[in-house]
Amino acid sequence: MTEPVRVALPKGRLGEKVLGLFTEAGFPCPEALADTRKLIFENPDKNVCFFWVKPSDVAIYVERGAADIGVAGKDILLEYEPDVFELLDLGTGVCRLAVAGPKEFRDSPERTLRVATKFSHVATEYYRRLGRDIDIIHLNGSIELAPLLGLSDVIVDIVETGKTLKENGLEVFETIVPVSARLIANPSAYQFKQTPITEITNALKEIVS
Amino acid sequence: MIDERLLRSEERVVLTLRDLYRRHGYACFKMSKFEEYDLYGQNKDFLVSDSVITFTDTDGKLMALKPDVTLSIVKNHRDGTEQRVYYDENVYRISKSTHNYRELLQTGLEAMGRLSEFDLTEVAELAAQSLAAVSPDAVLTLSDLGVLNAALAPVESGEQRAALLGCLQRKNAHGISELCRTFGLGTGIGERLALLAQSGTTEIPDALWRQFADGPAAEALTRLERIAERVRKSTPVRITFDFSLVSDMNYYNGIVFRGYLRGIPAPVLRGGQYDKLMQKLGKSDGAIGFAVYLDLLERLTETDPYDADVLLLYAPDAPVEAVRAEAEALRAAGKSVCARVNEPEGMRFREILRAEGGGKND
């Protein structure tokens, strides 16, 4: 038996959707959804094993070779630029990285724009391209709070429906990039497990296209 | 004769590779740890990492700790001469994971002069054999930037090219299609690039031959196939064609390659033809070379779970000569021996023996 393909899945709703795609593509693993303390779940018939990790850690597991493939949001790939192959757009977890702020906010190029975000790299690159002087305020959560309390002028964050923003008197000013879940692979694992990785990729492609 | 067990994995590999390169007529190139910063400042894109440790020398010159070896070697090349050199040197780069500078041991070789297909084959073969010296469970992926150049020829904008290359090196075929749509480029370009992104097999796919049926790209494919065939005959390493390999096209041209070892998550070998770098440095000769990143090999080292084979415990009043003789006898039997009065804390031994040479011990 050859080594199984190790798949890192993002914990949470997105991961469950993705596991559904794997199941539909012929790589099921019902045990992974069971209420258990197990950390690694195998499908010996298909020679794959799955494990759940924090969504922002998937790319790290794959880049460092602990997982051969994984599913990560495009936002994470743009922010951390891991050395991984991006094999497929799974078309799920669709949202966008956007600039948002209080409805009444009017930007003045005369002053430095204060930007609160989890995505410092993406935000810096975006404003660098625009030639805009900014002050990045890196936060790890509750980003929407920053402009409400005067910590920042605007935020750069993931926007799915925009409902949370609306409820807090915020609105989207600009979409930076559309985001969806991507199938990623470690470049070295790809060389040694190319046949099974390609099989999985093609089977998923059939489902999502 | 050196006992190989005493060497760290990268030291063992360096010795093997030195012998391999020397047997192919390559001479050892020894260089200083420092170089004038200008050399790197003017060729930043050629470096794996563009951060360089600098300091001001006593004469006011801005100096740098070498982040790369190739530039120093190429700088000293005399046009019109044939040079074949290898090196094993420490370089200083920022680690992507820790964001701190690290000292890394790198070995590799460079061939400079009027290079023929024989030379290109020999270097590709030495790259494969370098991987095999560490483990036969290795893959050498080959490409020729002539194919990529042909696919990108209709794209004039530098920004668009850079964006497409970014997707290509990540094998991001859907990103390529999206960009082609956004940039208003013909579907043909997208299809060709997507084909390159999806390559990575032991044969050049038929679809690729059809797309690049004539011109310099077809010649490049034919030459690459010939070279791969020759390399396959001389090494157990798996040879594949992967046209998504992207090296900076301002410096590289022609054949490029990358080497992987099972169990190591990043490429351990990178190289290719860099005639354009030679031209930038005012040389008209051609050049090809590769580097092996030895720091990555640590991952393959199996750690011995024991500090020594035998812990020989002796009583404080035991006759010195008797204990020494007993330890020597064990060493003569091929065992490593640590002789102590008490069991040392935090150390592990395969077996613990009590010295029979007299004395009281409880």
XYZ file of C-alpha atoms in Angstrom:
571
model
C 0.000 0.000 0.000
C 1.349 3.420 -0.888
C 1.228 6.310 1.560
C -2.248 7.873 1.798
C -2.931 11.386 0.537
C -3.237 13.588 3.635
C -5.940 16.238 3.355
C -6.169 19.271 5.670
C -9.734 20.565 5.908
C -10.791 23.891 7.442
C -12.848 23.458 10.622
C -16.363 24.864 10.525
C -19.162 25.306 8.014
C -16.860 25.674 5.008
C -14.984 22.477 5.900
C -18.207 20.507 6.187
C -19.283 21.769 2.744
C -15.896 20.794 1.352
C -16.084 17.328 2.897
C -19.439 17.050 1.117
C -17.676 17.817 -2.167
C -15.052 15.153 -1.473
C -17.856 12.673 -0.705
C -19.660 13.530 -3.925
C -16.375 13.203 -5.811
C -15.970 9.638 -4.520
C -13.708 10.258 -1.532
C -16.104 10.003 1.430
C -15.148 9.936 5.088
C -18.327 9.929 7.246
C -16.258 9.293 10.364
C -14.830 12.812 10.077
C -18.244 14.264 10.908
C -18.888 11.942 13.838
C -18.756 13.216 17.414
C -15.394 11.779 18.354
C -12.116 12.778 19.953
C -10.161 11.320 17.042
C -8.007 13.814 15.160
C -7.207 11.937 11.967
C -9.825 10.134 9.879
C -8.996 7.560 7.242
C -10.654 6.149 4.185
C -8.404 3.137 3.546
C -10.325 2.099 0.409
C -9.515 5.401 -1.265
C -6.147 5.720 0.474
C -6.855 9.220 1.796
C -6.912 10.608 5.305
C -8.494 13.830 6.506
C -7.911 16.085 9.461
C -9.531 19.313 10.625
C -7.408 22.375 11.310
C -8.086 26.051 11.928
C -8.934 27.576 8.499
C -6.017 29.996 8.628
C -3.626 27.096 9.416
C -4.491 24.915 6.404
C -1.965 26.677 4.177
C 0.757 26.235 6.829
C 0.081 22.479 7.120
C 0.267 22.143 3.340
C 3.277 24.415 2.810
C 5.241 22.589 5.520
C 4.312 19.188 4.079
C 2.273 17.920 7.071
C -0.653 17.724 4.644
C -0.289 16.869 0.949
C -3.341 18.834 -0.085
C -5.852 21.066 1.670
C -8.617 23.570 1.217
C -7.938 27.203 2.008
C -9.690 30.469 1.255
C -8.185 32.709 -1.421
C -8.003 35.437 1.273
C -5.520 33.334 3.271
C -3.482 32.547 0.145
C -3.263 36.230 -0.754
C -2.367 37.263 2.786
C 0.352 34.696 3.547
C 1.500 33.842 -0.004
C 2.470 30.285 0.943
C 4.585 28.255 -1.493
C 1.799 25.933 -2.586
C 0.113 24.941 -5.836
C -3.420 26.240 -6.280
C -5.049 23.435 -8.211
C -8.728 24.250 -8.251
C -11.305 26.899 -7.428
C -13.942 24.922 -5.528
C -16.539 27.655 -6.060
C -17.699 27.400 -2.461
C -17.209 29.728 0.492
C -17.771 32.576 -1.950
C -17.308 36.068 -0.480
C -15.042 39.060 -1.107
C -12.267 41.020 0.535
C -13.516 44.575 0.699
C -12.925 48.040 2.086
C -15.780 49.123 4.318
C -16.490 51.954 6.712
C -19.172 54.160 8.269
C -21.711 55.321 5.659
C -20.947 58.949 6.401
C -17.157 58.544 6.077
C -15.535 60.690 3.384
C -11.909 59.939 2.614
C -9.517 62.870 2.460
C -6.199 62.269 0.688
C -4.715 65.029 2.856
C -4.479 62.710 5.839
C -3.193 59.212 6.415
C -5.970 56.664 6.147
C -6.272 54.425 9.223
C -7.103 50.880 8.139
C -8.037 48.130 10.606
C -7.690 44.617 9.284
C -6.672 41.001 9.786
C -5.284 41.107 6.247
C -2.370 43.517 6.654
C -0.474 42.289 3.607
C -3.456 42.427 1.243
C -4.460 45.876 2.531
C -0.916 47.254 2.273
C -0.537 45.962 -1.294
C -3.948 47.335 -2.304
C -3.251 50.848 -1.033
C 0.350 50.756 -2.340
C -1.040 50.205 -5.827
C -3.320 53.203 -5.290
C -0.402 55.260 -3.970
C -2.354 55.989 -0.763
C -0.592 56.631 2.538
C -2.104 54.391 5.202
C -1.666 53.388 8.821
C -2.333 49.671 9.243
C -3.924 48.613 12.507
C -3.612 44.851 12.706
C -6.468 43.229 14.609
C -7.280 39.572 15.135
C -11.072 39.786 15.329
C -14.160 42.020 15.694
C -12.785 44.214 12.931
C -16.156 45.958 12.426
C -15.800 47.505 15.872
C -12.706 49.534 14.914
C -14.372 52.359 12.915
C -17.326 52.465 15.326
C -15.002 53.273 18.221
C -12.785 55.611 16.227
C -9.839 53.172 16.160
C -9.750 53.288 12.360
C -11.325 55.155 9.441
C -12.065 52.037 7.407
C -11.635 48.272 7.602
C -10.429 45.691 5.105
C -12.252 42.471 5.797
C -14.161 39.498 4.426
C -17.700 40.384 3.400
C -20.158 37.597 2.692
C -23.680 39.056 2.739
C -22.858 42.482 4.188
C -25.557 41.986 6.855
C -23.262 42.550 9.864
C -21.880 45.682 8.253
C -25.358 47.044 7.567
C -26.562 46.363 11.096
C -23.673 48.448 12.395
C -24.092 51.377 10.026
C -21.169 50.346 7.831
C -21.072 49.873 4.068
C -18.741 48.449 1.461
C -16.787 51.125 -0.407
C -14.687 48.920 -2.675
C -14.219 45.221 -3.459
C -10.512 44.334 -3.447
C -10.792 40.756 -4.650
C -13.428 38.006 -4.858
C -12.721 35.073 -2.535
C -13.610 31.381 -2.637
C -12.191 28.085 -1.342
C -9.223 26.687 -3.261
C -7.751 23.205 -3.407
C -4.034 23.608 -2.673
C -1.137 21.141 -2.809
C 2.373 20.981 -1.441
C 4.742 21.226 -4.461
C 6.921 18.357 -3.235
C 3.991 16.077 -2.347
C 2.623 16.834 -5.814
C 5.766 15.306 -7.346
C 5.550 12.082 -5.332
C 1.759 11.603 -5.158
C 0.857 13.132 -8.469
C -1.468 10.350 -9.653
C -3.782 10.303 -6.594
C -3.674 14.107 -6.241
C -4.627 14.523 -9.902
C -7.411 11.933 -9.482
C -8.847 13.880 -6.542
C -8.480 17.210 -8.385
C -10.190 15.914 -11.529
C -13.010 14.284 -9.563
C -13.635 17.536 -7.667
C -13.426 19.507 -10.918
C -16.247 17.370 -12.343
C -18.416 18.253 -9.354
C -17.760 21.976 -9.236
C -17.745 22.803 -12.941
C 39.228 6.523 7.294
C 36.384 8.664 8.669
C 33.557 6.837 10.398
C 30.494 8.059 8.438
C 28.358 7.881 11.564
C 30.284 10.847 12.930
C 29.176 13.089 10.094
C 25.983 15.106 10.015
C 23.789 14.312 7.016
C 24.724 17.521 5.181
C 28.451 16.906 5.809
C 28.126 13.397 4.390
C 26.322 14.758 1.323
C 28.912 17.510 0.815
C 31.712 14.911 0.757
C 29.844 12.729 -1.738
C 29.003 15.674 -3.964
C 32.533 17.064 -3.875
C 33.769 13.724 -5.130
C 31.041 13.583 -7.810
C 31.797 17.076 -9.127
C 35.565 16.592 -8.953
C 35.286 13.395 -11.008
C 33.525 15.440 -13.713
C 36.363 17.937 -13.938
C 34.891 20.651 -11.732
C 37.335 22.615 -9.576
C 36.608 23.838 -6.074
C 35.830 27.568 -5.928
C 36.597 29.083 -2.548
C 35.409 32.590 -1.897
C 35.300 35.226 0.770
C 32.313 35.510 3.071
C 31.872 39.153 2.028
C 31.148 40.828 -1.260
C 30.570 44.454 -2.228
C 26.870 45.187 -1.772
C 26.546 46.736 -5.252
C 26.721 43.294 -6.888
C 23.539 42.237 -5.071
C 21.904 45.654 -5.146
C 22.034 45.648 -8.954
C 20.795 42.073 -9.310
C 18.272 41.762 -6.488
C 15.764 39.802 -8.542
C 18.336 37.069 -9.143
C 18.516 36.360 -5.413
C 16.196 33.897 -3.687
C 15.659 36.495 -0.958
C 16.235 40.188 -1.593
C 17.271 40.991 1.993
C 21.012 41.198 2.486
C 23.046 41.720 5.665
C 25.245 44.752 5.050
C 28.022 46.520 6.932
C 30.446 49.317 6.220
C 34.045 48.176 5.791
C 36.977 50.100 7.297
C 37.503 51.896 3.957
C 33.874 53.071 3.856
C 32.698 50.530 1.257
C 29.272 49.021 1.790
C 29.808 45.272 2.073
C 27.399 42.341 2.312
C 27.462 38.868 3.788
C 26.952 36.619 0.762
C 23.275 35.759 0.236
C 24.169 33.869 -2.943
C 27.187 32.225 -4.528
C 26.481 32.280 -8.270
C 26.832 36.053 -8.630
C 30.298 36.009 -7.038
C 31.444 33.222 -9.350
C 29.983 34.747 -12.504
C 31.467 38.157 -11.704
C 34.952 36.630 -11.812
C 34.461 34.692 -15.046
C 36.737 35.702 -17.925
C 34.852 35.708 -21.214
C 36.079 33.185 -23.756
C 37.351 30.751 -21.117
C 35.791 27.450 -20.126
C 35.131 27.321 -16.413
C 33.683 24.441 -14.426
C 33.538 25.072 -10.699
C 31.769 23.724 -7.639
C 31.438 25.210 -4.189
C 30.145 24.517 -0.720
C 29.670 27.751 1.131
C 27.593 29.326 3.831
C 25.130 31.945 2.649
C 23.057 34.357 4.725
C 19.368 34.776 3.996
C 16.114 35.563 5.703
C 14.210 32.431 6.551
C 10.655 32.625 5.239
C 9.308 30.886 8.318
C 11.115 32.766 11.091
C 11.653 36.080 9.252
C 15.156 36.138 10.751
C 18.534 35.828 9.041
C 19.973 32.336 8.951
C 23.320 30.901 7.974
C 22.679 28.186 5.397
C 25.068 25.702 3.878
C 24.694 25.558 0.122
C 26.562 23.488 -2.410
C 26.365 23.551 -6.170
C 28.185 24.026 -9.421
C 28.455 26.404 -12.329
C 29.561 25.752 -15.933
C 30.515 28.836 -17.932
C 31.847 29.237 -21.468
C 30.611 28.263 -24.914
C 28.167 25.617 -23.801
C 27.071 22.745 -26.015
C 24.220 20.266 -25.604
C 26.807 17.941 -24.052
C 27.421 20.498 -21.285
C 23.707 21.073 -20.664
C 23.146 17.318 -20.444
C 26.091 16.879 -18.089
C 24.811 19.556 -15.693
C 21.259 18.145 -15.729
C 22.756 14.701 -15.118
C 24.874 15.999 -12.228
C 21.751 17.620 -10.760
C 19.965 14.256 -10.873
C 22.998 12.454 -9.446
C 23.243 15.054 -6.668
C 19.687 14.188 -5.643
C 20.432 10.473 -5.911
C 23.432 10.940 -3.615
C 20.966 11.869 -0.874
C 18.171 9.478 -1.800
C 17.115 7.652 -4.953
C 13.515 8.503 -4.046
C 13.784 11.833 -5.804
C 12.249 13.765 -8.683
C 14.025 16.144 -11.044
C 11.593 18.317 -12.990
C 12.831 19.866 -16.215
C 11.557 22.700 -18.323
C 12.783 25.014 -21.054
C 11.871 28.673 -20.769
C 11.807 28.808 -24.598
C 8.395 27.097 -24.410
C 7.101 29.584 -21.862
C 8.460 32.473 -23.921
C 6.570 31.235 -26.971
C 3.350 30.917 -24.954
C 3.746 34.434 -23.550
C 4.932 36.089 -26.784
C 1.565 37.744 -27.583
C 1.394 39.329 -24.089
C 3.147 42.680 -24.319
C 2.386 44.264 -20.952
C 4.985 43.495 -18.276
C 2.336 43.714 -15.568
C 0.078 41.225 -17.334
C 3.000 38.861 -17.888
C 3.938 39.028 -14.207
C 0.353 38.282 -13.145
C 0.111 35.327 -15.539
C 3.489 33.954 -14.412
C 2.331 34.234 -10.791
C -0.622 31.976 -11.578
C 1.450 29.639 -13.726
C 4.022 28.885 -11.030
C 1.172 27.981 -8.658
C -0.376 25.708 -11.307
C -3.415 27.918 -11.034
C -5.134 27.179 -14.365
C -8.446 28.766 -13.301
C -6.564 31.963 -12.347
C -4.906 32.019 -15.784
C -8.287 31.780 -17.572
C -9.698 34.515 -15.345
C -6.727 36.825 -16.015
C -6.899 36.209 -19.765
C -10.578 37.202 -19.657
C -9.830 40.309 -17.562
C -6.924 41.358 -19.791
C -8.907 40.693 -22.979
C -6.303 38.195 -24.209
C -7.283 35.511 -26.732
C -8.464 32.157 -25.408
C -5.534 30.537 -27.244
C -3.040 32.129 -24.844
C -5.035 30.960 -21.835
C -5.294 27.426 -23.203
C -1.552 27.235 -23.886
C -0.654 28.559 -20.444
C -3.176 26.257 -18.758
C -1.540 23.332 -20.556
C 1.840 24.396 -19.187
C 0.326 24.765 -15.695
C -1.045 21.245 -15.766
C 2.172 19.601 -16.974
C 4.373 17.553 -14.668
C 4.474 14.096 -16.193
C 7.270 11.781 -17.304
C 6.362 12.334 -20.977
C 5.810 15.627 -22.772
C 2.019 15.558 -23.312
C 0.816 15.209 -26.924
C -1.327 18.306 -26.496
C 1.818 20.295 -25.787
C 3.572 18.977 -28.912
C 0.501 20.007 -30.920
C 0.419 23.504 -29.385
C 4.130 24.060 -29.990
C 4.542 22.178 -33.257
C 7.217 24.401 -34.802
C 9.637 27.259 -34.205
C 12.016 27.700 -31.260
C 9.539 26.193 -28.765
C 9.380 22.925 -30.729
C 13.186 22.872 -30.913
C 13.358 23.487 -27.163
C 10.940 20.624 -26.499
C 12.894 18.246 -28.724
C 16.198 19.164 -27.074
C 14.697 18.810 -23.608
C 13.337 15.375 -24.431
C 16.768 14.255 -25.705
C 18.472 15.537 -22.546
C 15.885 13.880 -20.284
C 16.374 10.543 -22.068
C 20.143 10.674 -21.494
C 19.742 11.650 -17.825
C 17.263 8.830 -17.223
C 19.852 6.285 -18.353
C 22.359 7.359 -15.721
C 20.257 7.812 -12.588
C 17.432 6.207 -10.615
C 15.876 9.641 -10.072
C 12.456 10.147 -11.678
C 12.659 12.757 -14.435
C 9.542 14.750 -15.261
C 8.676 17.677 -17.511
C 7.028 20.573 -15.730
C 6.566 23.702 -17.815
C 5.087 25.643 -14.924
C 8.614 26.153 -13.562
C 9.140 29.879 -13.563
C 12.551 31.382 -12.960
C 13.119 35.086 -13.392
C 13.136 35.508 -17.151
C 15.369 38.593 -16.911
C 18.189 36.263 -15.849
C 17.297 32.745 -16.945
C 16.750 31.290 -20.391
C 16.721 27.774 -21.847
C 16.736 24.774 -19.535
C 15.632 25.182 -15.921
C 15.150 22.459 -13.323
C 14.108 21.786 -9.770
C 14.808 18.771 -7.545
C 12.645 17.217 -4.856
C 13.280 14.505 -2.258
C 10.481 12.507 -0.666
C 9.878 13.762 2.850
C 11.156 17.291 2.253
C 8.336 19.761 1.581
C 10.287 22.252 -0.564
C 12.621 21.871 -3.556
C 16.150 20.990 -2.413
C 17.759 21.802 -5.753
C 17.209 24.693 -8.141
C 19.084 25.614 -11.269
C 19.134 26.398 -14.925
C 20.712 28.257 -17.788
C 21.378 31.911 -17.011
C 22.924 33.430 -20.126
C 20.923 36.604 -19.509
C 22.617 37.164 -16.151
C 25.973 36.773 -17.919
C 24.888 39.421 -20.439
C 23.796 41.752 -17.626
C 27.274 41.412 -16.148
C 28.827 42.211 -19.523
C 29.785 38.635 -20.529
C 29.010 36.997 -23.825
C 29.566 33.393 -22.670
C 26.742 31.093 -21.701
C 26.264 29.595 -18.236
C 24.307 26.924 -16.418
C 24.401 25.777 -12.823
C 22.455 24.657 -9.801
C 22.428 24.901 -6.035
C 21.590 22.222 -3.477
C 20.061 23.572 -0.254
C 21.684 21.388 2.359
C 19.886 22.871 5.362
C 16.711 21.176 4.170
C 18.329 17.741 4.413
C 18.165 17.884 8.214
C 14.602 16.622 7.881
C 15.899 13.306 6.555
C 18.267 12.718 9.464
C 17.107 10.038 11.845
C 17.968 10.974 15.383
C 19.695 8.275 17.427
C 17.468 7.782 20.490
C 20.550 6.939 22.609
C 23.482 9.115 23.660
C 25.795 6.088 23.830
C 25.556 2.306 23.577
C 26.794 1.594 27.093
C 26.780 3.439 30.371
C 29.545 1.895 32.417
C 28.967 2.673 36.087
C 31.946 2.347 38.387
C 32.461 2.881 42.107
C 34.351 6.037 43.181
C 37.111 3.890 44.659
C 37.369 1.502 41.707
C 40.902 1.092 40.319
C 41.242 3.543 37.410
C 43.159 1.098 35.208
C 40.554 -1.620 35.607
C 37.681 0.688 34.634
C 39.665 2.046 31.692
C 40.451 -1.469 30.493
C 36.812 -2.486 30.721
C 35.655 0.607 28.784
C 38.332 0.035 26.118
C 37.287 -3.595 25.721
C 33.714 -2.501 25.046
C 34.893 0.161 22.576
C 37.036 -2.440 20.827
C 33.818 -4.446 20.391
C 32.398 -1.467 18.457
C 30.337 0.110 21.220
C 30.319 3.710 22.328
C 30.928 3.877 26.082
C 30.269 6.535 28.654
C 31.934 5.711 32.014
C 30.507 7.513 35.047
C 30.158 7.094 38.783
C 26.458 8.056 38.660
C 23.838 7.787 35.979
C 23.913 11.163 34.174
C 20.622 13.015 34.111
C 18.758 13.323 30.803
C 20.956 10.855 28.900
C 19.802 7.551 27.401
C 21.841 4.382 26.889
C 21.151 1.110 25.141
C 22.495 -0.782 28.155
C 23.845 0.011 31.593
C 26.709 -2.116 32.934
C 28.479 -2.091 36.262
C 32.238 -2.117 36.069
C 33.624 -5.351 37.427
C 36.993 -3.809 38.202
C 36.383 -3.654 41.921
C 35.353 -0.872 44.249
C 32.135 -0.462 46.138
C 29.016 0.683 44.350
C 25.426 0.370 45.436
